[in-house]
GROMACS .gro file of C-alpha atoms in nm:
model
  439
    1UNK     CA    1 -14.815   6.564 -10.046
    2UNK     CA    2 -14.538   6.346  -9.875
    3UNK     CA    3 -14.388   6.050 -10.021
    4UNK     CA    4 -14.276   5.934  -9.682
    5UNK     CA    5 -14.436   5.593  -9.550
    6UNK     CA    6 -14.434   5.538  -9.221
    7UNK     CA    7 -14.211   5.220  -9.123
    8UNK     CA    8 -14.462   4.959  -8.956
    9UNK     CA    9 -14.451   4.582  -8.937
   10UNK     CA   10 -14.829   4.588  -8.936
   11UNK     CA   11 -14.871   4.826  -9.294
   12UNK     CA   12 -14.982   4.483  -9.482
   13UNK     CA   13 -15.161   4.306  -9.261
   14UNK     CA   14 -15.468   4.168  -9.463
   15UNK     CA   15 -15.773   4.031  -9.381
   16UNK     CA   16 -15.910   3.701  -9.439
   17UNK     CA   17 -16.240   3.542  -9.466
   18UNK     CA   18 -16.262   3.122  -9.336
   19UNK     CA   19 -16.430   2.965  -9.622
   20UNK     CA   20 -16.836   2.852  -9.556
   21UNK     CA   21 -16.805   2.512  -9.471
   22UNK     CA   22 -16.572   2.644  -9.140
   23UNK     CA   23 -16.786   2.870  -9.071
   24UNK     CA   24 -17.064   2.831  -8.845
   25UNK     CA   25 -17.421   2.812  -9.029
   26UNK     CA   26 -17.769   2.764  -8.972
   27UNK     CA   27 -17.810   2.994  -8.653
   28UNK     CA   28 -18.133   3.167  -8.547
   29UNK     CA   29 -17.986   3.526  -8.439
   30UNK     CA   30 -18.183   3.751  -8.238
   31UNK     CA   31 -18.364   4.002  -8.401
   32UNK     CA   32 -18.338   4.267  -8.050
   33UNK     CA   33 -18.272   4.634  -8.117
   34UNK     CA   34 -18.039   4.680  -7.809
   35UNK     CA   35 -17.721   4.771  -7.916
   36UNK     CA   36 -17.481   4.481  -7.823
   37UNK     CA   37 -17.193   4.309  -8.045
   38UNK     CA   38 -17.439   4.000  -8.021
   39UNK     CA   39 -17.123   3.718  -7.986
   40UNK     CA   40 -16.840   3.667  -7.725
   41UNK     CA   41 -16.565   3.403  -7.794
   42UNK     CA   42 -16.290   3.276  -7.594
   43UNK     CA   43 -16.036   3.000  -7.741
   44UNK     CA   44 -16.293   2.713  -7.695
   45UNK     CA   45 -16.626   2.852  -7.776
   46UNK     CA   46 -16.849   3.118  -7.915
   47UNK     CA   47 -17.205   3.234  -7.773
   48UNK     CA   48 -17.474   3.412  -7.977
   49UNK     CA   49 -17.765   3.576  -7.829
   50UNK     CA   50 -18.076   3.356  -7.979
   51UNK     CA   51 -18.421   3.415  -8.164
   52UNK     CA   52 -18.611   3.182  -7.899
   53UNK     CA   53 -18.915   3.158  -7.772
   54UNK     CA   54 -19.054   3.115  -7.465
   55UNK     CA   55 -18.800   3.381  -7.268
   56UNK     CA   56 -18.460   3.480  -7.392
   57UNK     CA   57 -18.235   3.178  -7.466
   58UNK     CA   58 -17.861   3.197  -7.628
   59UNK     CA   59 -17.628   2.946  -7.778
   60UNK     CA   60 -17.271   2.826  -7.672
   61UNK     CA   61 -17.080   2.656  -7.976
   62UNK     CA   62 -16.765   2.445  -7.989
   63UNK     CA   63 -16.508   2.632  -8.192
   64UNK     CA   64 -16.480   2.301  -8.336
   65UNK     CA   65 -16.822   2.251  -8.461
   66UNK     CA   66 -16.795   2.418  -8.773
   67UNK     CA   67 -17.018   2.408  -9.023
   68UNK     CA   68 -17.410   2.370  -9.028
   69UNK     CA   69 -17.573   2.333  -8.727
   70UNK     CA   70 -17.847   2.091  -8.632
   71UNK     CA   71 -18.221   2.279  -8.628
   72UNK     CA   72 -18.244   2.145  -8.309
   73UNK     CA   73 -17.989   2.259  -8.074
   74UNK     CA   74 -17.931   2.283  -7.696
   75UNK     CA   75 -18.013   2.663  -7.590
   76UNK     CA   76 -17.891   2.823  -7.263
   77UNK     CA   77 -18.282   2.900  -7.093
   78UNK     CA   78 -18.371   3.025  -6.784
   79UNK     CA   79 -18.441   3.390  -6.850
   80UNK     CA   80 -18.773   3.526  -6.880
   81UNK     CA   81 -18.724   3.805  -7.124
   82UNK     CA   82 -18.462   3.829  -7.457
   83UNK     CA   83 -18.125   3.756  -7.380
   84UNK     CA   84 -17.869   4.101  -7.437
   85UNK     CA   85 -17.543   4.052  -7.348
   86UNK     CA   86 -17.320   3.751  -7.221
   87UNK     CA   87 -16.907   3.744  -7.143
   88UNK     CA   88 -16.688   3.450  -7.081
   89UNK     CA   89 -16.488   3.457  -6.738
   90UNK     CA   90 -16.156   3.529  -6.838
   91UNK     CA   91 -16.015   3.275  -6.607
   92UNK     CA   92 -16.248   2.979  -6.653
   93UNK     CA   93 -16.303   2.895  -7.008
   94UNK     CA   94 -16.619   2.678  -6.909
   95UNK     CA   95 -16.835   2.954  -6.711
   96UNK     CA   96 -17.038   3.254  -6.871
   97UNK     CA   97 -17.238   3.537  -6.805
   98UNK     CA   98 -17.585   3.662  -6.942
   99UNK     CA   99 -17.775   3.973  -6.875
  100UNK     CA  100 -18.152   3.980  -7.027
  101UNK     CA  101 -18.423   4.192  -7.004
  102UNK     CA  102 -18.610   4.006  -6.747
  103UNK     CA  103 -18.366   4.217  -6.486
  104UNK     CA  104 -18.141   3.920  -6.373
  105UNK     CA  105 -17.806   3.827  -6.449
  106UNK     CA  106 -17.710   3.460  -6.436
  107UNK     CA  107 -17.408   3.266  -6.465
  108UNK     CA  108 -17.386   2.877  -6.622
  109UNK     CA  109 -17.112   2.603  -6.669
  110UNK     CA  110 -17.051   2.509  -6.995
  111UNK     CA  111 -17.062   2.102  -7.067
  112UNK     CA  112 -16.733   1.944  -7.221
  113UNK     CA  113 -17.003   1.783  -7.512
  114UNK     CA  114 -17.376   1.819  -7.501
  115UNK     CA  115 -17.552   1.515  -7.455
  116UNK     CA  116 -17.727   1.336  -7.753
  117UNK     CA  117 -18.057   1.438  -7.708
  118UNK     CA  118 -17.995   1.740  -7.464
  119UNK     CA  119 -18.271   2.026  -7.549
  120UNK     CA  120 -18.127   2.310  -7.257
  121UNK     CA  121 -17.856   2.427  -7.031
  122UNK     CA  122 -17.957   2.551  -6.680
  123UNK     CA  123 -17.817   2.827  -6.471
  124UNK     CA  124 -17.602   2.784  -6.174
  125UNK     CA  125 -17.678   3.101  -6.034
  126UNK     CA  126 -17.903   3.374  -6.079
  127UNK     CA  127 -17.798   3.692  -5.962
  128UNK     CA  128 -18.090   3.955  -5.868
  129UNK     CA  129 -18.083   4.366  -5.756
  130UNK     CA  130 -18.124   4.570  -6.062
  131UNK     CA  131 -18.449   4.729  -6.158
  132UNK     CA  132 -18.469   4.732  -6.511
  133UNK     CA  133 -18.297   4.517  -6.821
  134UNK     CA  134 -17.917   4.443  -6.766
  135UNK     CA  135 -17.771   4.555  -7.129
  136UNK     CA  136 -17.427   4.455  -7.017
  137UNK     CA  137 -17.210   4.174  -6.881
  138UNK     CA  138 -16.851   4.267  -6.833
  139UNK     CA  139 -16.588   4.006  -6.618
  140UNK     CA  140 -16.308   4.204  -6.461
  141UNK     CA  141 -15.937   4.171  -6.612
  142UNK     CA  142 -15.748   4.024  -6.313
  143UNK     CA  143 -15.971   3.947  -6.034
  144UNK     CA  144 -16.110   3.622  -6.009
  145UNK     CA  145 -16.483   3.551  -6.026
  146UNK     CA  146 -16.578   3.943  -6.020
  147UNK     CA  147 -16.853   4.062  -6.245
  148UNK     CA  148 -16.963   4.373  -6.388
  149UNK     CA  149 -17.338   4.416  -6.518
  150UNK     CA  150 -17.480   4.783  -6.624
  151UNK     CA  151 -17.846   4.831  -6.655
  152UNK     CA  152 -18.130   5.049  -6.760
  153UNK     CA  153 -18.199   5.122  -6.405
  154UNK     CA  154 -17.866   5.344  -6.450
  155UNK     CA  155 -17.646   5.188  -6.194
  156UNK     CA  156 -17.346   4.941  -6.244
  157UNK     CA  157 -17.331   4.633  -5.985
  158UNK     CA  158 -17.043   4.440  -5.908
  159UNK     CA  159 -17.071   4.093  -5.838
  160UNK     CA  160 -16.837   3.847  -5.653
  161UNK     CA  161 -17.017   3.561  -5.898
  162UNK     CA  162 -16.849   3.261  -5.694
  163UNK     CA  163 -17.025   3.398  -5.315
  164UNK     CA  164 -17.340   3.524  -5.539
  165UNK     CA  165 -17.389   3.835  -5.343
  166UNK     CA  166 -17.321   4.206  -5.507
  167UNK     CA  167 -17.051   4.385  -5.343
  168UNK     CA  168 -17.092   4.745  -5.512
  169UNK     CA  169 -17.348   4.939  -5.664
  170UNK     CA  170 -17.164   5.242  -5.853
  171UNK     CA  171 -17.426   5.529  -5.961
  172UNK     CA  172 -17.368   5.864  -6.114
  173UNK     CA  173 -17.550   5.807  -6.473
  174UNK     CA  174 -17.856   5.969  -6.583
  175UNK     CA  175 -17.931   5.766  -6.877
  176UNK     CA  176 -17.915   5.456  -7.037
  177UNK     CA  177 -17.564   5.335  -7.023
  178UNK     CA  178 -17.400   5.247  -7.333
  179UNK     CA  179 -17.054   5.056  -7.317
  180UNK     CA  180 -16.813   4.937  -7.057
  181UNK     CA  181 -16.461   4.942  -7.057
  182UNK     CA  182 -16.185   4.805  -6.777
  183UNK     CA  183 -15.832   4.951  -6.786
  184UNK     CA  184 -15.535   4.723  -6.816
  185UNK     CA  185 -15.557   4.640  -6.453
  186UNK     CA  186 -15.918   4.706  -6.394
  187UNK     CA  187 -15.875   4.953  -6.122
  188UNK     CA  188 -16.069   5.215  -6.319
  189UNK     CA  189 -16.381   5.120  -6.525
  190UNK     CA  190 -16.460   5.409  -6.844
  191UNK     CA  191 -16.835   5.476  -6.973
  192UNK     CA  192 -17.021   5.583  -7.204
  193UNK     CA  193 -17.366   5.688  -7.186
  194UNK     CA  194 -17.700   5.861  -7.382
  195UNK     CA  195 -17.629   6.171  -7.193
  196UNK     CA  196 -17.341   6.222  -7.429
  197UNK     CA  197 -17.070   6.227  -7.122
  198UNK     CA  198 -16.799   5.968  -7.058
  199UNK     CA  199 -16.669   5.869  -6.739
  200UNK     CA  200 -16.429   5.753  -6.545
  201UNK     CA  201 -16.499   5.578  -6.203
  202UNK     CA  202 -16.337   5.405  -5.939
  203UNK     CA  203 -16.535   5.147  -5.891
  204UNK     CA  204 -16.471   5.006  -5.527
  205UNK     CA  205 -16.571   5.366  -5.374
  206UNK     CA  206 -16.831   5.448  -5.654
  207UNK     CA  207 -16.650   5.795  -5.739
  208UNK     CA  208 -16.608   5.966  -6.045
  209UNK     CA  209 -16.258   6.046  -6.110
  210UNK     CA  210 -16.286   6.203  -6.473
  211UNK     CA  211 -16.625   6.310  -6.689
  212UNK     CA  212 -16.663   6.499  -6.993
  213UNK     CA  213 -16.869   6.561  -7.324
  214UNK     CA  214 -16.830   6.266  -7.515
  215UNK     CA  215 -16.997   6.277  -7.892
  216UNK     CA  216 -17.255   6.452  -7.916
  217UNK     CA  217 -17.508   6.247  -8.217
  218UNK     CA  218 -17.806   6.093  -8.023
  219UNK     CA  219 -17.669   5.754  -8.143
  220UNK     CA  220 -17.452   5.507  -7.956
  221UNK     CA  221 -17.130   5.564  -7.833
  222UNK     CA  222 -16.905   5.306  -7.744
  223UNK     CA  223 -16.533   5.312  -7.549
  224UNK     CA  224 -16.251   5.080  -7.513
  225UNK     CA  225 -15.923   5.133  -7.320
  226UNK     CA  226 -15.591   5.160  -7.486
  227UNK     CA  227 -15.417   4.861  -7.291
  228UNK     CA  228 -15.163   4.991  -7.063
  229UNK     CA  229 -15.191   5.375  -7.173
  230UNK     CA  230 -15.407   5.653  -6.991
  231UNK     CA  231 -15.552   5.668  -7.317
  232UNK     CA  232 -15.935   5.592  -7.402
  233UNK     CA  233 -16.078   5.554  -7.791
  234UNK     CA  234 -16.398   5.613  -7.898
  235UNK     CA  235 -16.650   5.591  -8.109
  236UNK     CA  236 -17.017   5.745  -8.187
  237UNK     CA  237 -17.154   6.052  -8.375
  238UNK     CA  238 -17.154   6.411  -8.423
  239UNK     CA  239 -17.430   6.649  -8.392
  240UNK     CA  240 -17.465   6.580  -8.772
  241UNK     CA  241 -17.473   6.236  -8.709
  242UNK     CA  242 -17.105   6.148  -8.878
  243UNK     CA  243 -16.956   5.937  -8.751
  244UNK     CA  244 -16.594   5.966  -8.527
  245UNK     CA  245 -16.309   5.846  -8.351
  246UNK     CA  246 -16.217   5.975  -8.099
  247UNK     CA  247 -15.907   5.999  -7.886
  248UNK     CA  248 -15.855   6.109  -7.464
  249UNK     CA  249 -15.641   6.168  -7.197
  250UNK     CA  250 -15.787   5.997  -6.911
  251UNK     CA  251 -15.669   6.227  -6.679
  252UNK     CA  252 -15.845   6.527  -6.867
  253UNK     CA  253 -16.191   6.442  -7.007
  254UNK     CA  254 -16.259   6.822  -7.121
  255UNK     CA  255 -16.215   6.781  -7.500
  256UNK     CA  256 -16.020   6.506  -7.673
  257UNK     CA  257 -15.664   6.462  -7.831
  258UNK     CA  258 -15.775   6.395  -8.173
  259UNK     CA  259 -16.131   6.408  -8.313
  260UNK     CA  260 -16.148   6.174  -8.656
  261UNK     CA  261 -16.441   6.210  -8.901
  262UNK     CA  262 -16.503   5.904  -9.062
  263UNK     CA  263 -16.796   5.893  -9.312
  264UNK     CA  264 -17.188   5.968  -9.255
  265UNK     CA  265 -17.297   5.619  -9.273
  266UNK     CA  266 -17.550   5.530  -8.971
  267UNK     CA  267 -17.434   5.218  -8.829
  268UNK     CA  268 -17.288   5.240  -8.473
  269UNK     CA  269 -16.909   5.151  -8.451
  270UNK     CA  270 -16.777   4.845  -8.213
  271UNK     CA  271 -16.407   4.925  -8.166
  272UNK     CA  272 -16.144   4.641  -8.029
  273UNK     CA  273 -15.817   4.694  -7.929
  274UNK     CA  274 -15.533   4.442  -7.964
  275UNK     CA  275 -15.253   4.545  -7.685
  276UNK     CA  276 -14.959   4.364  -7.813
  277UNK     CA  277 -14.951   4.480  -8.119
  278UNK     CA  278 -15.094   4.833  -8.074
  279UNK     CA  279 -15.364   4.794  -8.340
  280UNK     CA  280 -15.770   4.918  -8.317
  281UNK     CA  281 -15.994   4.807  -8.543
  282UNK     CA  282 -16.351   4.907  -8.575
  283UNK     CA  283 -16.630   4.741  -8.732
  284UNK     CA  284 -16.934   4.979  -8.825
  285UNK     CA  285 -17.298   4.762  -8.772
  286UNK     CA  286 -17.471   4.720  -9.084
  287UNK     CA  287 -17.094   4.823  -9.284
  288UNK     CA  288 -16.915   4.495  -9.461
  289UNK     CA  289 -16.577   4.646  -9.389
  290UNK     CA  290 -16.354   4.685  -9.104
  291UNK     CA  291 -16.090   4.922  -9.051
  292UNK     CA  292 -15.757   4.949  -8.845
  293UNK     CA  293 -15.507   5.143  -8.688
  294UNK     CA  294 -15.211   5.189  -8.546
  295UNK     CA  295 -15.165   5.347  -8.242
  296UNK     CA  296 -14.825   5.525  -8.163
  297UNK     CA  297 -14.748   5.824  -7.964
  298UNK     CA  298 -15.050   5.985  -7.958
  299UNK     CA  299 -15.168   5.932  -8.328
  300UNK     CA  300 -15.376   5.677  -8.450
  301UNK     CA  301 -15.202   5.612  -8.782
  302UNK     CA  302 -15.498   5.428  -9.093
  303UNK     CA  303 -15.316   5.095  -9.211
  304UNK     CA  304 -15.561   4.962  -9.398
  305UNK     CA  305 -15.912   4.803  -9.475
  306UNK     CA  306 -16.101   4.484  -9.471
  307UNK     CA  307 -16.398   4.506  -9.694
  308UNK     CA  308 -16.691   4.262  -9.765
  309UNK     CA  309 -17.003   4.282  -9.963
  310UNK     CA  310 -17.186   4.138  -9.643
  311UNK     CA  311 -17.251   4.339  -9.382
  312UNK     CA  312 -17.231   4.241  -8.987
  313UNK     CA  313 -17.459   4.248  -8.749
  314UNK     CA  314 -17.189   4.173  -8.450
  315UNK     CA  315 -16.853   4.104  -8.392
  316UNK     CA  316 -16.613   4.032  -8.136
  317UNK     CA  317 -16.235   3.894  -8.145
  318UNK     CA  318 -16.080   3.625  -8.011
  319UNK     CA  319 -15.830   3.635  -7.721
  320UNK     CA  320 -15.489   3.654  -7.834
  321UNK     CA  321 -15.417   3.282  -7.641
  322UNK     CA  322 -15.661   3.143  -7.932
  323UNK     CA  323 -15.480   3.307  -8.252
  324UNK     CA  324 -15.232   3.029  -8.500
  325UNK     CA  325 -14.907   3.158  -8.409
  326UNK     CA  326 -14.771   2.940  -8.711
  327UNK     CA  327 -14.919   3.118  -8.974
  328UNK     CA  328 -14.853   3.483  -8.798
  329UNK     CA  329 -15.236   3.567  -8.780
  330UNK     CA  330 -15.193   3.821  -8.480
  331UNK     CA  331 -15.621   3.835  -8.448
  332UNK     CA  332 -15.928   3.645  -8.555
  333UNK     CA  333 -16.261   3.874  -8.519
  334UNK     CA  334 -16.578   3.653  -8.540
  335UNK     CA  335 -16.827   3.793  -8.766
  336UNK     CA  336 -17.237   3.815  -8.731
  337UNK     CA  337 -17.450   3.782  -9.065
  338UNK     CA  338 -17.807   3.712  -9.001
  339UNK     CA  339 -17.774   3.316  -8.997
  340UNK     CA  340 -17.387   3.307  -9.067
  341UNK     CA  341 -17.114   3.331  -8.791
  342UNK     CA  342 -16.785   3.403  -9.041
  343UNK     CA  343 -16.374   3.421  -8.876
  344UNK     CA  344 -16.205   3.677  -9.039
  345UNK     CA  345 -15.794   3.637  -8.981
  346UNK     CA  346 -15.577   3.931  -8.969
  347UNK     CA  347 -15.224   3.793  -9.095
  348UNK     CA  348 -14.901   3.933  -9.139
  349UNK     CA  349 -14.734   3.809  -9.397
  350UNK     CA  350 -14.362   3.665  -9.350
  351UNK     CA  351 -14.165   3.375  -9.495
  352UNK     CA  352 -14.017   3.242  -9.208
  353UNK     CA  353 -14.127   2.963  -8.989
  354UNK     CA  354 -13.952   3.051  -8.676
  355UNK     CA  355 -14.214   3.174  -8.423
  356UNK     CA  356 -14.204   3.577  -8.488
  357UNK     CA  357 -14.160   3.708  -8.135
  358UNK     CA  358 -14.160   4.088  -8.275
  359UNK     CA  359 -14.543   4.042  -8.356
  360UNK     CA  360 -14.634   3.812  -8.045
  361UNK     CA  361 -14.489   3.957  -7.703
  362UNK     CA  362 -14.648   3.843  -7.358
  363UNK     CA  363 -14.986   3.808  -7.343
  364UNK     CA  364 -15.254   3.767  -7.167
  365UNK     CA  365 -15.313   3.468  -7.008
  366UNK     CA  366 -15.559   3.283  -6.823
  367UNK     CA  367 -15.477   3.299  -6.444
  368UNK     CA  368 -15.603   3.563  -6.206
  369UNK     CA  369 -15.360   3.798  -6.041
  370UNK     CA  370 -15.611   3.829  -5.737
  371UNK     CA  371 -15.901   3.686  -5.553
  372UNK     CA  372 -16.237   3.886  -5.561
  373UNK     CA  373 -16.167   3.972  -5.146
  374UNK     CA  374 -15.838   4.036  -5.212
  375UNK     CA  375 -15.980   4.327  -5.509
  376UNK     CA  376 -16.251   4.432  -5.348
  377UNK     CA  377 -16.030   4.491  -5.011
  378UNK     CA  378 -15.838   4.728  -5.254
  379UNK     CA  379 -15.555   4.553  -5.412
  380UNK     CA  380 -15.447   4.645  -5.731
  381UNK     CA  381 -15.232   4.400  -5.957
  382UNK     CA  382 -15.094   4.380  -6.310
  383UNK     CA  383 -15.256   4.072  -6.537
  384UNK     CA  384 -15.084   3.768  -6.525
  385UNK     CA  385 -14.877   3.714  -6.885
  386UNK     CA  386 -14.792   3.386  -7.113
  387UNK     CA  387 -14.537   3.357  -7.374
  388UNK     CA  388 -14.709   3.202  -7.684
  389UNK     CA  389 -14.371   3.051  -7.844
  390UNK     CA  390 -14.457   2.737  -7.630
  391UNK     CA  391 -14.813   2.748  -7.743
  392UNK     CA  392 -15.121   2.745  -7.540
  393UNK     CA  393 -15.306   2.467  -7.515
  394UNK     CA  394 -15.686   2.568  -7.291
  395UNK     CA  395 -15.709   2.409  -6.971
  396UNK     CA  396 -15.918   2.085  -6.874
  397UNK     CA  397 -16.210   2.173  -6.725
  398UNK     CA  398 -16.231   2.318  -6.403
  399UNK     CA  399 -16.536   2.322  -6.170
  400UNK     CA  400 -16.743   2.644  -6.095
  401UNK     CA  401 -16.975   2.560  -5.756
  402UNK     CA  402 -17.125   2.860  -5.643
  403UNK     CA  403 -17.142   2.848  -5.300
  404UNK     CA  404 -17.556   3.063  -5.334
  405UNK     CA  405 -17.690   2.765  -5.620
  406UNK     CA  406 -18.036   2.891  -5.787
  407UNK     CA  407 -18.360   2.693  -5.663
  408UNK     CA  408 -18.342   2.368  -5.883
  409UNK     CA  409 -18.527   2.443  -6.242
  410UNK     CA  410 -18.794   2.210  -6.416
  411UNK     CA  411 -18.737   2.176  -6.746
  412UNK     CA  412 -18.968   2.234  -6.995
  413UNK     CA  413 -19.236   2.428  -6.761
  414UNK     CA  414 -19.261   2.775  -6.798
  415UNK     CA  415 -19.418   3.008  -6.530
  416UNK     CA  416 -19.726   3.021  -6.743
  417UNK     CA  417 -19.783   2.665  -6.746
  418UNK     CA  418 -19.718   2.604  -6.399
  419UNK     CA  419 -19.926   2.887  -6.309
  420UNK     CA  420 -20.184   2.674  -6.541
  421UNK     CA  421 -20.178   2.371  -6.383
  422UNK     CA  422 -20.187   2.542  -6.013
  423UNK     CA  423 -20.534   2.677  -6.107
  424UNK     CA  424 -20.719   2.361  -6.284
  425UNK     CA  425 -20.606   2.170  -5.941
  426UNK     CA  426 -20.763   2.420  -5.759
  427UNK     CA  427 -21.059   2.469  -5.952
  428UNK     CA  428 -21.149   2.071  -5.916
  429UNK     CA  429 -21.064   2.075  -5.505
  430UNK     CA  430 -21.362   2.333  -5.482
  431UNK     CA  431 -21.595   2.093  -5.739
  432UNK     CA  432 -21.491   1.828  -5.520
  433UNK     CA  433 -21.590   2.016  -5.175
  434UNK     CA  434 -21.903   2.175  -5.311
  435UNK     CA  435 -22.011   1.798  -5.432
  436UNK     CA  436 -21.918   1.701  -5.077
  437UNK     CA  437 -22.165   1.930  -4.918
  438UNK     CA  438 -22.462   1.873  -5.152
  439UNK     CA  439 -22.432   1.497  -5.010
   0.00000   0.00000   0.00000
């Protein structure tokens, strides 16, 4: 065995977990089955799909309300059916997208506070076409106001959420879609899917431009794009049900690069990956640990391991705008216990106090590169980058009209209600009218 170490500036980064009372307690957490990373978190707030009743609900939180939350707390309503996915816009910190089951997709502004004794957030549009439950919400890297939602129906629509009208329909699936991924300049989208294939497609002309067996396990399979790379990573099961990492080519889908067993537990595997600093981590549902990587020249080298004695039921990570530059944490995942919503920080360690611009090149930042006509006419551009040595401070808020607004909502009436009250009115016109005639 070699006693060579490979040099790395990332070979002890550690994990860390916030302590309780900044973490974010209290929270109802849906119980669904469909396989989503339940949370989504930009640098001013985090949303968790909700255990509501009455429809599907989810919650928006301050980063800065930490701590317990109130039993009572304002709920994003106006879906029929449980609430499976949402996504921020990339571009507008205060407007996010839902998919339910109820078919629709629906985008809402997020208040700067919530009002005193506010019970509910409305929509501000409601986006309808798909035939079945929408199990994912995915906005585009560098257009502006361009949506991606996949659904059981087995087609992917893309929306142009500011007009409210769908300007593609990509098909090409025969089963339930499973995970979503945009390259680094979202002219290609990557898939996974219960038929065990992944694909690549261009999206604005709705071809295939790569498929292949993907794992082969009955379980889900998830993908993410290797930032600027023609590389794709993922994750699912063998036909033993292991679990593996996988690594492709994009421009040949026939077998993968590298083929990783990892262990034979049963819980499916989220992957993220961090394109400044190279790193994948993956975080197995139901596991308490996460693991990360190191990707360089076709290898994905094992750094090391977060472990816990609680395991997660979601996770996402923070955008790299959002991370404390000061004390070198270079990600922040956001971790989903049944009632508990825990950061984790990924530091590395280094005495200095000079801003460490080895470990934080550009990033991403938080201006589109194009309009949604200018993408959907068939532009292509690279994302728009920030240097974080100034810091970022999140914009003020900036105000999302949609130019097709949904039919005005009244709260606290359900369709069943109303539906109610329609037929007791009606029931005493005809007592009135047959009283009318006996006279």
């Amino acid at each position: 065995m070699s006693r060579f170490v490979r040099a790395s500036k990332y070979r002890h980064v550690y994990g860390s977990v916030a302590k309780r009372d900044v973490c974010y307690d209290n929270l109802r957490v849906s119980a669904n089955a469909w396989d989503t990373n339940m949370i989504k978190v930009n640098p001013l707030f985090l949303s968790v799909n909700w255990n509501a009743s009455g429809g599907g609900a989810f919650a928006v939180i301050p980063l800065s309300t930490v701590g317990k939350l109130p039993d009572t707390y304002p709920l994003y309503r106006g879906h029929t059916g449980p609430v499976l996915d949402t996504d921020f816009n990339p571009f507008n910190d205060y407007v996010i997208a839902s998919g339910a089951e109820d078919s629709k997709v629906m985008i809402w502004t997020i208040p700067e506070c919530y009002e005193e004794d506010q019970e509910a957030v409305y929509p501000v549009s409601k986006l309808s076409g798909h035939g079945r439950k929408v199990g994912q919400v995915l906005f585009h890297p560098t257009a502006e106001n361009v949506l991606a939602s996949a659904s059981t129906d087995l087609t992917i629509k893309l929306w142009d959420i500011e007009k409210g009208v769908e300007r593609q329909e990509i098909t090409g699936h025969t089963e339930i879609i499973q995970s979503l991924a945009w390259n680094y300049n979202g002219s290609l989208l990557a898939t996974t899917c219960r038929d065990k294939k992944i694909r690549v497609f261009d999206v604005r002309s709705n071809t295939i431009v790569q498929e292949g067996p993907g794992h082969q396990g009955v379980k889900g399979s998830r993908v993410v794009w290797l930032g600027e790379t023609d590389r794709l990573a993922t994750t699912g099961f063998s036909r033993m049900s292991d679990r593996q990492l996988n690594l492709w080519d994009v421009n040949n889908l026939a077998k993968p690069l590298k083929s990783d067993f990892l262990d034979t537990s049963s819980g499916v595997l989220m992957p993220f990956y961090d394109a400044d600093t190279k790193m994948l981590y993956l975080a197995g549902k139901g596991d308490g640990n996460i693991r990360y990587y190191e990707y360089e020249n076709d290898e994905l080298y094992p750094l090391a391991e977060f472990k816990s004695g609680d395991p997660q039921r979601g996770m996402e990570f923070l955008p790299k705008r959002g991370v404390n530059v000061a004390d070198c944490e270079i990600a922040r995942a956001y971790k989903v216990g049944a009632n508990l919503i825990e950061p984790i920080s990924f530091t590395v360690p280094r005495k200095s106090d000079a801003f460490q611009s080895d470990i934080f090149p550009l990033t991403l930042g938080d201006e589109p590169s194009l309009t949604a006509d200018e993408w959907f006419s068939g532009k292509n551009a690279q994302p728009k980058l920030i240097d974080l040595e100034a810091g970022f401070s999140a914009k003020s808020k900036k105000e999302f009209v949609p130019s097709a607004a949904p039919a005005p909502e009244q709260p606290n009436e359900s369709p069943t209600v109303a539906k109610q009250d329609k037929d007791v009115s009606r029931n005493k016109e005809e007592e009135q009218r047959r009283g009318t005639k006996k006279d």
